């Protein structure tokens, strides 16, 4: 066979494959879609997914299956999505934790935030500084005083996170830097494990989004909320003071969003189909009520351009926080 004929056949085969893939993209989805959750069952991320998957399945016309895969600050799940075909059948439910911060903290991670495309944000999570029940602090200034005393006594205050390089790790390190006192980082695979040890008096604080389960523990006296990280009172913790009201942590104000992502090279018809499905989900009254009860602020509708722009802004913001504390990949 001549070289020209071989090239012609290769080109024809590639063209047919492209056409076939294009046809598949236009008819997407024709089978169940997997929603990849980068943490174990029981935590806030998992609870969000279990409120989204049913209305999303109805909107997409196919079952939406939840897969939980924790570990390495959520990067194991993110890498699994990147290793899957770019066909929209594996959608990542994530946040800056796994896609922006984990690559900055873990040297073995080779992906970049730009390898993913955000299709739509689902919610914004108000955050609080939760503490073990016996920790002697009722606001941010008392917490700062306790941290200073603990460090002076040679027993630095401990703070939980969902993994090295996670947002919660960075916030603990940022607090330590802002207060000028050493604190000890205690990483967990997921929020449920961190809350368990907080309730069990095994760790001092956890700077985290929260929901009804956490506020119930607070009501039962199993743990406490020391401060919220928004200037205004939060719906589920209306009596808890803000860090903005303190002297020591006046500018310690943060929130984090949850969104849905696919590989950057996913065909546009598939991206548009998932986007359309998520927009329908956001009109679901039961979903709104469920997210509201969990303390989440439901996202307004986003165009694909808006979703991409907000993700790019998060990349810049979170990379700046990592730089400010001197985060080094290990």
PDB file of C-alpha atoms in Angstrom:
ATOM      1  CA  UNK A   1       0.000   0.000   0.000  1.00  0.00           C
ATOM      2  CA  UNK A   2       1.377   3.408  -0.932  1.00  0.00           C
ATOM      3  CA  UNK A   3       2.111   6.011   1.713  1.00  0.00           C
ATOM      4  CA  UNK A   4      -0.475   8.397   0.250  1.00  0.00           C
ATOM      5  CA  UNK A   5      -3.153   5.689   0.292  1.00  0.00           C
ATOM      6  CA  UNK A   6      -2.287   4.811   3.906  1.00  0.00           C
ATOM      7  CA  UNK A   7      -2.570   8.479   4.936  1.00  0.00           C
ATOM      8  CA  UNK A   8      -5.881   8.736   3.117  1.00  0.00           C
ATOM      9  CA  UNK A   9      -7.269   5.710   4.939  1.00  0.00           C
ATOM     10  CA  UNK A  10      -6.024   7.038   8.286  1.00  0.00           C
ATOM     11  CA  UNK A  11      -7.640  10.399   7.593  1.00  0.00           C
ATOM     12  CA  UNK A  12     -10.899   8.707   6.602  1.00  0.00           C
ATOM     13  CA  UNK A  13     -10.884   6.579   9.761  1.00  0.00           C
ATOM     14  CA  UNK A  14     -10.223   9.645  11.907  1.00  0.00           C
ATOM     15  CA  UNK A  15     -12.999  11.552  10.164  1.00  0.00           C
ATOM     16  CA  UNK A  16     -15.466   8.714  10.725  1.00  0.00           C
ATOM     17  CA  UNK A  17     -14.481   8.548  14.393  1.00  0.00           C
ATOM     18  CA  UNK A  18     -14.983  12.293  14.730  1.00  0.00           C
ATOM     19  CA  UNK A  19     -18.393  12.074  13.075  1.00  0.00           C
ATOM     20  CA  UNK A  20     -19.380   9.157  15.300  1.00  0.00           C
ATOM     21  CA  UNK A  21     -18.263  11.035  18.418  1.00  0.00           C
ATOM     22  CA  UNK A  22     -20.112  14.127  17.240  1.00  0.00           C
ATOM     23  CA  UNK A  23     -23.296  12.112  16.757  1.00  0.00           C
ATOM     24  CA  UNK A  24     -22.865  10.626  20.241  1.00  0.00           C
ATOM     25  CA  UNK A  25     -22.409  14.113  21.682  1.00  0.00           C
ATOM     26  CA  UNK A  26     -25.602  15.306  20.027  1.00  0.00           C
ATOM     27  CA  UNK A  27     -27.617  12.400  21.495  1.00  0.00           C
ATOM     28  CA  UNK A  28     -26.034  12.602  24.986  1.00  0.00           C
ATOM     29  CA  UNK A  29     -26.899  11.147  27.440  1.00  0.00           C
ATOM     30  CA  UNK A  30     -27.823   7.618  26.402  1.00  0.00           C
ATOM     31  CA  UNK A  31     -26.716   5.869  29.604  1.00  0.00           C
ATOM     32  CA  UNK A  32     -26.316   6.651  33.351  1.00  0.00           C
ATOM     33  CA  UNK A  33     -24.139   9.611  34.342  1.00  0.00           C
ATOM     34  CA  UNK A  34     -21.742   9.336  37.295  1.00  0.00           C
ATOM     35  CA  UNK A  35     -21.523  12.224  39.735  1.00  0.00           C
ATOM     36  CA  UNK A  36     -18.039  12.003  41.252  1.00  0.00           C
ATOM     37  CA  UNK A  37     -17.908  13.220  44.878  1.00  0.00           C
ATOM     38  CA  UNK A  38     -14.334  13.589  46.160  1.00  0.00           C
ATOM     39  CA  UNK A  39     -15.111  12.755  49.802  1.00  0.00           C
ATOM     40  CA  UNK A  40     -16.556   9.796  51.740  1.00  0.00           C
ATOM     41  CA  UNK A  41     -20.304   9.467  52.418  1.00  0.00           C
ATOM     42  CA  UNK A  42     -21.777  11.485  55.268  1.00  0.00           C
ATOM     43  CA  UNK A  43     -20.107  14.858  54.789  1.00  0.00           C
ATOM     44  CA  UNK A  44     -21.500  18.107  53.413  1.00  0.00           C
ATOM     45  CA  UNK A  45     -20.308  17.437  49.852  1.00  0.00           C
ATOM     46  CA  UNK A  46     -21.994  14.031  49.824  1.00  0.00           C
ATOM     47  CA  UNK A  47     -25.219  15.492  51.225  1.00  0.00           C
ATOM     48  CA  UNK A  48     -25.321  18.096  48.457  1.00  0.00           C
ATOM     49  CA  UNK A  49     -24.840  15.390  45.809  1.00  0.00           C
ATOM     50  CA  UNK A  50     -27.710  13.323  47.240  1.00  0.00           C
ATOM     51  CA  UNK A  51     -30.030  16.280  46.875  1.00  0.00           C
ATOM     52  CA  UNK A  52     -28.899  17.003  43.326  1.00  0.00           C
ATOM     53  CA  UNK A  53     -28.729  13.569  41.696  1.00  0.00           C
ATOM     54  CA  UNK A  54     -32.481  12.815  41.641  1.00  0.00           C
ATOM     55  CA  UNK A  55     -33.668  16.091  40.038  1.00  0.00           C
ATOM     56  CA  UNK A  56     -30.625  16.026  37.732  1.00  0.00           C
ATOM     57  CA  UNK A  57     -31.571  12.515  36.597  1.00  0.00           C
ATOM     58  CA  UNK A  58     -35.082  13.740  35.841  1.00  0.00           C
ATOM     59  CA  UNK A  59     -33.712  16.680  33.874  1.00  0.00           C
ATOM     60  CA  UNK A  60     -31.203  14.553  31.933  1.00  0.00           C
ATOM     61  CA  UNK A  61     -33.493  11.603  31.268  1.00  0.00           C
ATOM     62  CA  UNK A  62     -30.936   9.128  32.635  1.00  0.00           C
ATOM     63  CA  UNK A  63     -29.995   7.879  36.137  1.00  0.00           C
ATOM     64  CA  UNK A  64     -27.320   9.926  37.928  1.00  0.00           C
ATOM     65  CA  UNK A  65     -25.171   7.671  40.093  1.00  0.00           C
ATOM     66  CA  UNK A  66     -23.095   9.026  42.980  1.00  0.00           C
ATOM     67  CA  UNK A  67     -19.566   7.717  43.397  1.00  0.00           C
ATOM     68  CA  UNK A  68     -17.671   8.673  46.570  1.00  0.00           C
ATOM     69  CA  UNK A  69     -13.891   8.610  46.311  1.00  0.00           C
ATOM     70  CA  UNK A  70     -12.033  10.382  49.113  1.00  0.00           C
ATOM     71  CA  UNK A  71      -8.357  10.919  49.770  1.00  0.00           C
ATOM     72  CA  UNK A  72      -5.457  13.246  48.918  1.00  0.00           C
ATOM     73  CA  UNK A  73      -7.548  16.402  49.357  1.00  0.00           C
ATOM     74  CA  UNK A  74     -10.027  15.174  46.758  1.00  0.00           C
ATOM     75  CA  UNK A  75      -7.381  14.818  44.052  1.00  0.00           C
ATOM     76  CA  UNK A  76      -7.854  11.052  43.656  1.00  0.00           C
ATOM     77  CA  UNK A  77     -11.422  11.631  42.477  1.00  0.00           C
ATOM     78  CA  UNK A  78     -10.356  14.557  40.280  1.00  0.00           C
ATOM     79  CA  UNK A  79      -7.672  12.456  38.622  1.00  0.00           C
ATOM     80  CA  UNK A  80     -10.167   9.663  37.970  1.00  0.00           C
ATOM     81  CA  UNK A  81     -12.388  12.133  36.125  1.00  0.00           C
ATOM     82  CA  UNK A  82      -9.426  13.319  34.038  1.00  0.00           C
ATOM     83  CA  UNK A  83      -8.521   9.723  33.152  1.00  0.00           C
ATOM     84  CA  UNK A  84     -12.083   8.994  31.980  1.00  0.00           C
ATOM     85  CA  UNK A  85     -13.213   9.738  28.402  1.00  0.00           C
ATOM     86  CA  UNK A  86     -14.260  13.325  27.627  1.00  0.00           C
ATOM     87  CA  UNK A  87     -17.828  12.179  27.005  1.00  0.00           C
ATOM     88  CA  UNK A  88     -19.736  13.778  29.883  1.00  0.00           C
ATOM     89  CA  UNK A  89     -20.543  10.498  31.622  1.00  0.00           C
ATOM     90  CA  UNK A  90     -18.403  11.416  34.628  1.00  0.00           C
ATOM     91  CA  UNK A  91     -19.164  14.839  36.123  1.00  0.00           C
ATOM     92  CA  UNK A  92     -17.100  16.158  39.022  1.00  0.00           C
ATOM     93  CA  UNK A  93     -18.810  17.852  41.971  1.00  0.00           C
ATOM     94  CA  UNK A  94     -16.115  19.980  43.466  1.00  0.00           C
ATOM     95  CA  UNK A  95     -14.665  23.214  44.717  1.00  0.00           C
ATOM     96  CA  UNK A  96     -11.367  25.105  44.805  1.00  0.00           C
ATOM     97  CA  UNK A  97     -10.218  22.543  47.395  1.00  0.00           C
ATOM     98  CA  UNK A  98      -9.658  19.749  44.927  1.00  0.00           C
ATOM     99  CA  UNK A  99      -9.061  21.559  41.647  1.00  0.00           C
ATOM    100  CA  UNK A 100      -7.057  24.657  42.610  1.00  0.00           C
ATOM    101  CA  UNK A 101      -5.418  24.021  45.974  1.00  0.00           C
ATOM    102  CA  UNK A 102      -4.584  20.309  45.917  1.00  0.00           C
ATOM    103  CA  UNK A 103      -2.181  20.693  42.945  1.00  0.00           C
ATOM    104  CA  UNK A 104      -0.387  23.443  44.884  1.00  0.00           C
ATOM    105  CA  UNK A 105       0.040  21.247  47.966  1.00  0.00           C
ATOM    106  CA  UNK A 106       0.696  17.740  46.655  1.00  0.00           C
ATOM    107  CA  UNK A 107       3.735  17.351  44.397  1.00  0.00           C
ATOM    108  CA  UNK A 108       2.494  14.086  42.860  1.00  0.00           C
ATOM    109  CA  UNK A 109      -0.570  15.820  41.371  1.00  0.00           C
ATOM    110  CA  UNK A 110       0.115  16.699  37.752  1.00  0.00           C
ATOM    111  CA  UNK A 111      -3.183  18.270  36.721  1.00  0.00           C
ATOM    112  CA  UNK A 112      -3.845  22.012  36.651  1.00  0.00           C
ATOM    113  CA  UNK A 113      -7.058  23.879  37.546  1.00  0.00           C
ATOM    114  CA  UNK A 114      -7.357  24.797  33.877  1.00  0.00           C
ATOM    115  CA  UNK A 115      -7.756  21.112  32.951  1.00  0.00           C
ATOM    116  CA  UNK A 116     -11.342  21.401  34.203  1.00  0.00           C
ATOM    117  CA  UNK A 117     -14.269  23.510  33.038  1.00  0.00           C
ATOM    118  CA  UNK A 118     -16.948  24.673  35.439  1.00  0.00           C
ATOM    119  CA  UNK A 119     -20.424  24.164  33.992  1.00  0.00           C
ATOM    120  CA  UNK A 120     -22.467  25.677  36.816  1.00  0.00           C
ATOM    121  CA  UNK A 121     -22.126  26.539  40.476  1.00  0.00           C
ATOM    122  CA  UNK A 122     -24.803  24.958  42.666  1.00  0.00           C
ATOM    123  CA  UNK A 123     -24.314  26.727  45.991  1.00  0.00           C
ATOM    124  CA  UNK A 124     -22.196  28.986  48.165  1.00  0.00           C
ATOM    125  CA  UNK A 125     -21.410  27.784  51.662  1.00  0.00           C
ATOM    126  CA  UNK A 126     -21.236  30.129  54.649  1.00  0.00           C
ATOM    127  CA  UNK A 127     -18.436  29.051  56.956  1.00  0.00           C
ATOM    128  CA  UNK A 128     -17.777  28.985  60.697  1.00  0.00           C
ATOM    129  CA  UNK A 129     -15.061  28.179  63.188  1.00  0.00           C
ATOM    130  CA  UNK A 130     -16.377  25.099  64.990  1.00  0.00           C
ATOM    131  CA  UNK A 131     -14.694  23.950  68.190  1.00  0.00           C
ATOM    132  CA  UNK A 132     -14.749  21.079  70.641  1.00  0.00           C
ATOM    133  CA  UNK A 133     -17.310  21.617  73.373  1.00  0.00           C
ATOM    134  CA  UNK A 134     -14.739  22.143  76.128  1.00  0.00           C
ATOM    135  CA  UNK A 135     -12.639  24.759  74.360  1.00  0.00           C
ATOM    136  CA  UNK A 136     -12.823  27.949  76.496  1.00  0.00           C
ATOM    137  CA  UNK A 137     -13.738  30.512  73.815  1.00  0.00           C
ATOM    138  CA  UNK A 138     -17.045  32.133  72.843  1.00  0.00           C
ATOM    139  CA  UNK A 139     -15.773  34.451  70.099  1.00  0.00           C
ATOM    140  CA  UNK A 140     -12.798  35.033  67.827  1.00  0.00           C
ATOM    141  CA  UNK A 141     -10.837  37.194  70.300  1.00  0.00           C
ATOM    142  CA  UNK A 142     -11.185  34.591  73.066  1.00  0.00           C
ATOM    143  CA  UNK A 143     -10.091  31.951  70.558  1.00  0.00           C
ATOM    144  CA  UNK A 144      -7.017  34.031  69.711  1.00  0.00           C
ATOM    145  CA  UNK A 145      -6.173  34.345  73.422  1.00  0.00           C
ATOM    146  CA  UNK A 146      -6.564  30.597  73.916  1.00  0.00           C
ATOM    147  CA  UNK A 147      -4.334  29.862  70.895  1.00  0.00           C
ATOM    148  CA  UNK A 148      -1.641  32.183  72.246  1.00  0.00           C
ATOM    149  CA  UNK A 149      -1.734  30.566  75.696  1.00  0.00           C
ATOM    150  CA  UNK A 150      -1.704  27.039  74.251  1.00  0.00           C
ATOM    151  CA  UNK A 151       1.350  27.886  72.149  1.00  0.00           C
ATOM    152  CA  UNK A 152       3.113  29.449  75.137  1.00  0.00           C
ATOM    153  CA  UNK A 153       2.424  26.302  77.157  1.00  0.00           C
ATOM    154  CA  UNK A 154       4.005  24.170  74.408  1.00  0.00           C
ATOM    155  CA  UNK A 155       0.707  22.580  73.376  1.00  0.00           C
ATOM    156  CA  UNK A 156      -0.297  24.391  70.158  1.00  0.00           C
ATOM    157  CA  UNK A 157      -3.992  24.518  69.300  1.00  0.00           C
ATOM    158  CA  UNK A 158      -4.958  21.871  66.731  1.00  0.00           C
ATOM    159  CA  UNK A 159      -7.076  22.493  63.649  1.00  0.00           C
ATOM    160  CA  UNK A 160      -8.731  19.920  61.392  1.00  0.00           C
ATOM    161  CA  UNK A 161      -8.953  19.927  57.601  1.00  0.00           C
ATOM    162  CA  UNK A 162     -10.082  17.603  54.826  1.00  0.00           C
ATOM    163  CA  UNK A 163      -6.494  17.157  53.649  1.00  0.00           C
ATOM    164  CA  UNK A 164      -3.177  18.861  53.051  1.00  0.00           C
ATOM    165  CA  UNK A 165      -3.668  21.822  50.731  1.00  0.00           C
ATOM    166  CA  UNK A 166      -7.447  21.926  51.221  1.00  0.00           C
ATOM    167  CA  UNK A 167      -9.099  25.302  51.750  1.00  0.00           C
ATOM    168  CA  UNK A 168      -9.621  24.412  55.412  1.00  0.00           C
ATOM    169  CA  UNK A 169      -5.918  23.634  55.786  1.00  0.00           C
ATOM    170  CA  UNK A 170      -5.041  26.986  54.228  1.00  0.00           C
ATOM    171  CA  UNK A 171      -7.473  28.823  56.485  1.00  0.00           C
ATOM    172  CA  UNK A 172      -5.971  27.208  59.582  1.00  0.00           C
ATOM    173  CA  UNK A 173      -2.465  28.124  58.411  1.00  0.00           C
ATOM    174  CA  UNK A 174      -3.657  31.655  57.569  1.00  0.00           C
ATOM    175  CA  UNK A 175      -5.182  32.011  61.033  1.00  0.00           C
ATOM    176  CA  UNK A 176      -1.933  30.835  62.603  1.00  0.00           C
ATOM    177  CA  UNK A 177      -0.024  33.425  60.569  1.00  0.00           C
ATOM    178  CA  UNK A 178      -2.499  36.234  61.271  1.00  0.00           C
ATOM    179  CA  UNK A 179      -2.389  35.531  65.020  1.00  0.00           C
ATOM    180  CA  UNK A 180       1.376  35.047  65.063  1.00  0.00           C
ATOM    181  CA  UNK A 181       1.125  31.781  67.013  1.00  0.00           C
ATOM    182  CA  UNK A 182       1.930  28.189  65.984  1.00  0.00           C
ATOM    183  CA  UNK A 183      -0.992  25.806  65.463  1.00  0.00           C
ATOM    184  CA  UNK A 184      -0.935  22.101  64.582  1.00  0.00           C
ATOM    185  CA  UNK A 185      -2.635  20.836  61.419  1.00  0.00           C
ATOM    186  CA  UNK A 186      -4.605  17.560  61.648  1.00  0.00           C
ATOM    187  CA  UNK A 187      -5.731  16.367  58.171  1.00  0.00           C
ATOM    188  CA  UNK A 188      -8.654  13.993  57.573  1.00  0.00           C
ATOM    189  CA  UNK A 189     -10.052  12.268  54.476  1.00  0.00           C
ATOM    190  CA  UNK A 190     -13.358  14.094  54.760  1.00  0.00           C
ATOM    191  CA  UNK A 191     -15.459  16.477  56.838  1.00  0.00           C
ATOM    192  CA  UNK A 192     -17.451  13.684  58.511  1.00  0.00           C
ATOM    193  CA  UNK A 193     -14.249  12.266  60.039  1.00  0.00           C
ATOM    194  CA  UNK A 194     -13.135  15.717  61.190  1.00  0.00           C
ATOM    195  CA  UNK A 195     -16.506  16.417  62.834  1.00  0.00           C
ATOM    196  CA  UNK A 196     -16.409  13.017  64.553  1.00  0.00           C
ATOM    197  CA  UNK A 197     -13.080  13.853  66.194  1.00  0.00           C
ATOM    198  CA  UNK A 198     -14.228  17.383  67.033  1.00  0.00           C
ATOM    199  CA  UNK A 199     -17.232  15.911  68.864  1.00  0.00           C
ATOM    200  CA  UNK A 200     -14.885  13.359  70.442  1.00  0.00           C
ATOM    201  CA  UNK A 201     -12.587  16.105  71.813  1.00  0.00           C
ATOM    202  CA  UNK A 202      -9.673  14.867  69.680  1.00  0.00           C
ATOM    203  CA  UNK A 203      -9.087  18.146  67.824  1.00  0.00           C
ATOM    204  CA  UNK A 204      -9.615  21.768  68.908  1.00  0.00           C
ATOM    205  CA  UNK A 205     -11.200  23.538  65.918  1.00  0.00           C
ATOM    206  CA  UNK A 206     -12.422  22.982  62.375  1.00  0.00           C
ATOM    207  CA  UNK A 207     -12.891  25.964  60.031  1.00  0.00           C
ATOM    208  CA  UNK A 208     -15.540  24.651  57.661  1.00  0.00           C
ATOM    209  CA  UNK A 209     -18.871  24.970  55.897  1.00  0.00           C
ATOM    210  CA  UNK A 210     -21.605  23.421  58.017  1.00  0.00           C
ATOM    211  CA  UNK A 211     -25.186  22.234  57.911  1.00  0.00           C
ATOM    212  CA  UNK A 212     -28.083  20.979  60.021  1.00  0.00           C
ATOM    213  CA  UNK A 213     -26.119  18.011  61.339  1.00  0.00           C
ATOM    214  CA  UNK A 214     -23.455  20.308  62.781  1.00  0.00           C
ATOM    215  CA  UNK A 215     -25.964  22.770  64.258  1.00  0.00           C
ATOM    216  CA  UNK A 216     -27.715  19.825  65.925  1.00  0.00           C
ATOM    217  CA  UNK A 217     -24.426  18.811  67.570  1.00  0.00           C
ATOM    218  CA  UNK A 218     -24.076  22.421  68.749  1.00  0.00           C
ATOM    219  CA  UNK A 219     -27.612  22.418  70.228  1.00  0.00           C
ATOM    220  CA  UNK A 220     -26.796  19.159  72.024  1.00  0.00           C
ATOM    221  CA  UNK A 221     -23.648  20.696  73.498  1.00  0.00           C
ATOM    222  CA  UNK A 222     -21.365  18.227  71.722  1.00  0.00           C
ATOM    223  CA  UNK A 223     -19.400  21.034  70.082  1.00  0.00           C
ATOM    224  CA  UNK A 224     -19.620  24.819  69.735  1.00  0.00           C
ATOM    225  CA  UNK A 225     -19.513  27.511  67.069  1.00  0.00           C
ATOM    226  CA  UNK A 226     -16.985  30.175  68.029  1.00  0.00           C
ATOM    227  CA  UNK A 227     -17.419  32.554  65.086  1.00  0.00           C
ATOM    228  CA  UNK A 228     -18.890  32.818  61.596  1.00  0.00           C
ATOM    229  CA  UNK A 229     -16.782  33.961  58.642  1.00  0.00           C
ATOM    230  CA  UNK A 230     -19.272  36.382  57.077  1.00  0.00           C
ATOM    231  CA  UNK A 231     -19.826  39.983  58.243  1.00  0.00           C
ATOM    232  CA  UNK A 232     -23.585  39.411  58.574  1.00  0.00           C
ATOM    233  CA  UNK A 233     -25.248  36.845  60.896  1.00  0.00           C
ATOM    234  CA  UNK A 234     -25.787  33.411  59.372  1.00  0.00           C
ATOM    235  CA  UNK A 235     -29.222  31.797  59.163  1.00  0.00           C
ATOM    236  CA  UNK A 236     -28.359  28.581  60.979  1.00  0.00           C
ATOM    237  CA  UNK A 237     -26.135  30.285  63.579  1.00  0.00           C
ATOM    238  CA  UNK A 238     -27.902  33.611  64.166  1.00  0.00           C
ATOM    239  CA  UNK A 239     -26.455  34.216  67.631  1.00  0.00           C
ATOM    240  CA  UNK A 240     -22.845  33.426  66.812  1.00  0.00           C
ATOM    241  CA  UNK A 241     -20.555  36.476  66.491  1.00  0.00           C
ATOM    242  CA  UNK A 242     -18.631  37.200  63.293  1.00  0.00           C
ATOM    243  CA  UNK A 243     -14.873  37.337  62.995  1.00  0.00           C
ATOM    244  CA  UNK A 244     -15.539  40.828  61.583  1.00  0.00           C
ATOM    245  CA  UNK A 245     -16.560  41.873  65.116  1.00  0.00           C
ATOM    246  CA  UNK A 246     -13.193  40.872  66.567  1.00  0.00           C
ATOM    247  CA  UNK A 247      -9.864  42.661  66.807  1.00  0.00           C
ATOM    248  CA  UNK A 248      -7.624  39.643  66.261  1.00  0.00           C
ATOM    249  CA  UNK A 249      -9.367  38.241  63.146  1.00  0.00           C
ATOM    250  CA  UNK A 250     -11.285  41.225  61.793  1.00  0.00           C
ATOM    251  CA  UNK A 251     -10.430  40.504  58.159  1.00  0.00           C
ATOM    252  CA  UNK A 252     -10.736  36.701  58.418  1.00  0.00           C
ATOM    253  CA  UNK A 253     -13.833  36.453  56.195  1.00  0.00           C
ATOM    254  CA  UNK A 254     -14.300  33.606  53.698  1.00  0.00           C
ATOM    255  CA  UNK A 255     -16.827  31.442  51.861  1.00  0.00           C
ATOM    256  CA  UNK A 256     -16.536  28.616  49.347  1.00  0.00           C
ATOM    257  CA  UNK A 257     -18.701  27.394  46.494  1.00  0.00           C
ATOM    258  CA  UNK A 258     -19.631  23.971  45.138  1.00  0.00           C
ATOM    259  CA  UNK A 259     -19.872  23.496  41.394  1.00  0.00           C
ATOM    260  CA  UNK A 260     -20.001  20.930  38.619  1.00  0.00           C
ATOM    261  CA  UNK A 261     -17.039  20.363  36.334  1.00  0.00           C
ATOM    262  CA  UNK A 262     -16.024  18.327  33.305  1.00  0.00           C
ATOM    263  CA  UNK A 263     -12.757  17.922  31.473  1.00  0.00           C
ATOM    264  CA  UNK A 264     -11.868  21.066  29.544  1.00  0.00           C
ATOM    265  CA  UNK A 265     -11.958  19.251  26.179  1.00  0.00           C
ATOM    266  CA  UNK A 266     -15.492  17.879  26.626  1.00  0.00           C
ATOM    267  CA  UNK A 267     -17.481  18.592  23.419  1.00  0.00           C
ATOM    268  CA  UNK A 268     -19.646  21.709  23.562  1.00  0.00           C
ATOM    269  CA  UNK A 269     -22.983  19.895  22.907  1.00  0.00           C
ATOM    270  CA  UNK A 270     -22.351  17.732  25.984  1.00  0.00           C
ATOM    271  CA  UNK A 271     -21.368  20.728  28.107  1.00  0.00           C
ATOM    272  CA  UNK A 272     -24.534  22.504  26.999  1.00  0.00           C
ATOM    273  CA  UNK A 273     -26.674  19.461  27.841  1.00  0.00           C
ATOM    274  CA  UNK A 274     -25.262  19.215  31.379  1.00  0.00           C
ATOM    275  CA  UNK A 275     -25.609  22.973  31.809  1.00  0.00           C
ATOM    276  CA  UNK A 276     -29.258  22.825  30.730  1.00  0.00           C
ATOM    277  CA  UNK A 277     -29.887  19.968  33.170  1.00  0.00           C
ATOM    278  CA  UNK A 278     -28.289  21.845  36.082  1.00  0.00           C
ATOM    279  CA  UNK A 279     -30.329  24.965  35.332  1.00  0.00           C
ATOM    280  CA  UNK A 280     -33.484  22.848  35.611  1.00  0.00           C
ATOM    281  CA  UNK A 281     -32.192  21.408  38.886  1.00  0.00           C
ATOM    282  CA  UNK A 282     -31.865  24.901  40.361  1.00  0.00           C
ATOM    283  CA  UNK A 283     -35.608  25.447  39.873  1.00  0.00           C
ATOM    284  CA  UNK A 284     -36.463  22.318  41.886  1.00  0.00           C
ATOM    285  CA  UNK A 285     -38.250  23.425  45.071  1.00  0.00           C
ATOM    286  CA  UNK A 286     -37.183  20.378  47.088  1.00  0.00           C
ATOM    287  CA  UNK A 287     -33.543  20.932  46.143  1.00  0.00           C
ATOM    288  CA  UNK A 288     -33.755  24.593  47.141  1.00  0.00           C
ATOM    289  CA  UNK A 289     -35.351  23.674  50.476  1.00  0.00           C
ATOM    290  CA  UNK A 290     -32.750  20.991  51.114  1.00  0.00           C
ATOM    291  CA  UNK A 291     -29.807  23.257  50.353  1.00  0.00           C
ATOM    292  CA  UNK A 292     -31.388  26.074  52.356  1.00  0.00           C
ATOM    293  CA  UNK A 293     -31.775  23.785  55.360  1.00  0.00           C
ATOM    294  CA  UNK A 294     -28.129  22.779  55.065  1.00  0.00           C
ATOM    295  CA  UNK A 295     -27.084  26.414  55.352  1.00  0.00           C
ATOM    296  CA  UNK A 296     -26.191  26.685  51.681  1.00  0.00           C
ATOM    297  CA  UNK A 297     -26.957  29.774  49.628  1.00  0.00           C
ATOM    298  CA  UNK A 298     -28.407  28.498  46.346  1.00  0.00           C
ATOM    299  CA  UNK A 299     -26.535  29.768  43.307  1.00  0.00           C
ATOM    300  CA  UNK A 300     -28.282  32.119  40.919  1.00  0.00           C
ATOM    301  CA  UNK A 301     -28.503  30.963  37.324  1.00  0.00           C
ATOM    302  CA  UNK A 302     -25.184  31.199  35.464  1.00  0.00           C
ATOM    303  CA  UNK A 303     -24.481  31.190  31.762  1.00  0.00           C
ATOM    304  CA  UNK A 304     -21.600  28.970  30.673  1.00  0.00           C
ATOM    305  CA  UNK A 305     -19.497  32.114  30.236  1.00  0.00           C
ATOM    306  CA  UNK A 306     -20.373  33.295  33.767  1.00  0.00           C
ATOM    307  CA  UNK A 307     -19.513  29.907  35.253  1.00  0.00           C
ATOM    308  CA  UNK A 308     -16.147  29.870  33.503  1.00  0.00           C
ATOM    309  CA  UNK A 309     -15.356  33.461  34.521  1.00  0.00           C
ATOM    310  CA  UNK A 310     -16.185  32.807  38.196  1.00  0.00           C
ATOM    311  CA  UNK A 311     -13.947  29.726  38.160  1.00  0.00           C
ATOM    312  CA  UNK A 312     -11.055  31.724  36.709  1.00  0.00           C
ATOM    313  CA  UNK A 313     -11.546  34.340  39.424  1.00  0.00           C
ATOM    314  CA  UNK A 314     -11.446  31.611  42.080  1.00  0.00           C
ATOM    315  CA  UNK A 315      -8.191  30.305  40.626  1.00  0.00           C
ATOM    316  CA  UNK A 316      -6.605  33.739  41.053  1.00  0.00           C
ATOM    317  CA  UNK A 317      -8.030  34.243  44.567  1.00  0.00           C
ATOM    318  CA  UNK A 318      -7.112  30.862  46.013  1.00  0.00           C
ATOM    319  CA  UNK A 319      -3.655  30.799  44.487  1.00  0.00           C
ATOM    320  CA  UNK A 320      -3.051  34.185  46.148  1.00  0.00           C
ATOM    321  CA  UNK A 321      -4.036  32.765  49.564  1.00  0.00           C
ATOM    322  CA  UNK A 322      -1.689  29.805  49.044  1.00  0.00           C
ATOM    323  CA  UNK A 323       1.135  32.175  48.158  1.00  0.00           C
ATOM    324  CA  UNK A 324       0.481  34.348  51.206  1.00  0.00           C
ATOM    325  CA  UNK A 325       1.112  31.441  53.607  1.00  0.00           C
ATOM    326  CA  UNK A 326       4.026  30.052  51.610  1.00  0.00           C
ATOM    327  CA  UNK A 327       2.335  26.770  50.721  1.00  0.00           C
ATOM    328  CA  UNK A 328       4.896  24.355  49.287  1.00  0.00           C
ATOM    329  CA  UNK A 329       3.971  21.163  47.450  1.00  0.00           C
ATOM    330  CA  UNK A 330       5.102  18.032  49.281  1.00  0.00           C
TER     331      UNK A 330
END
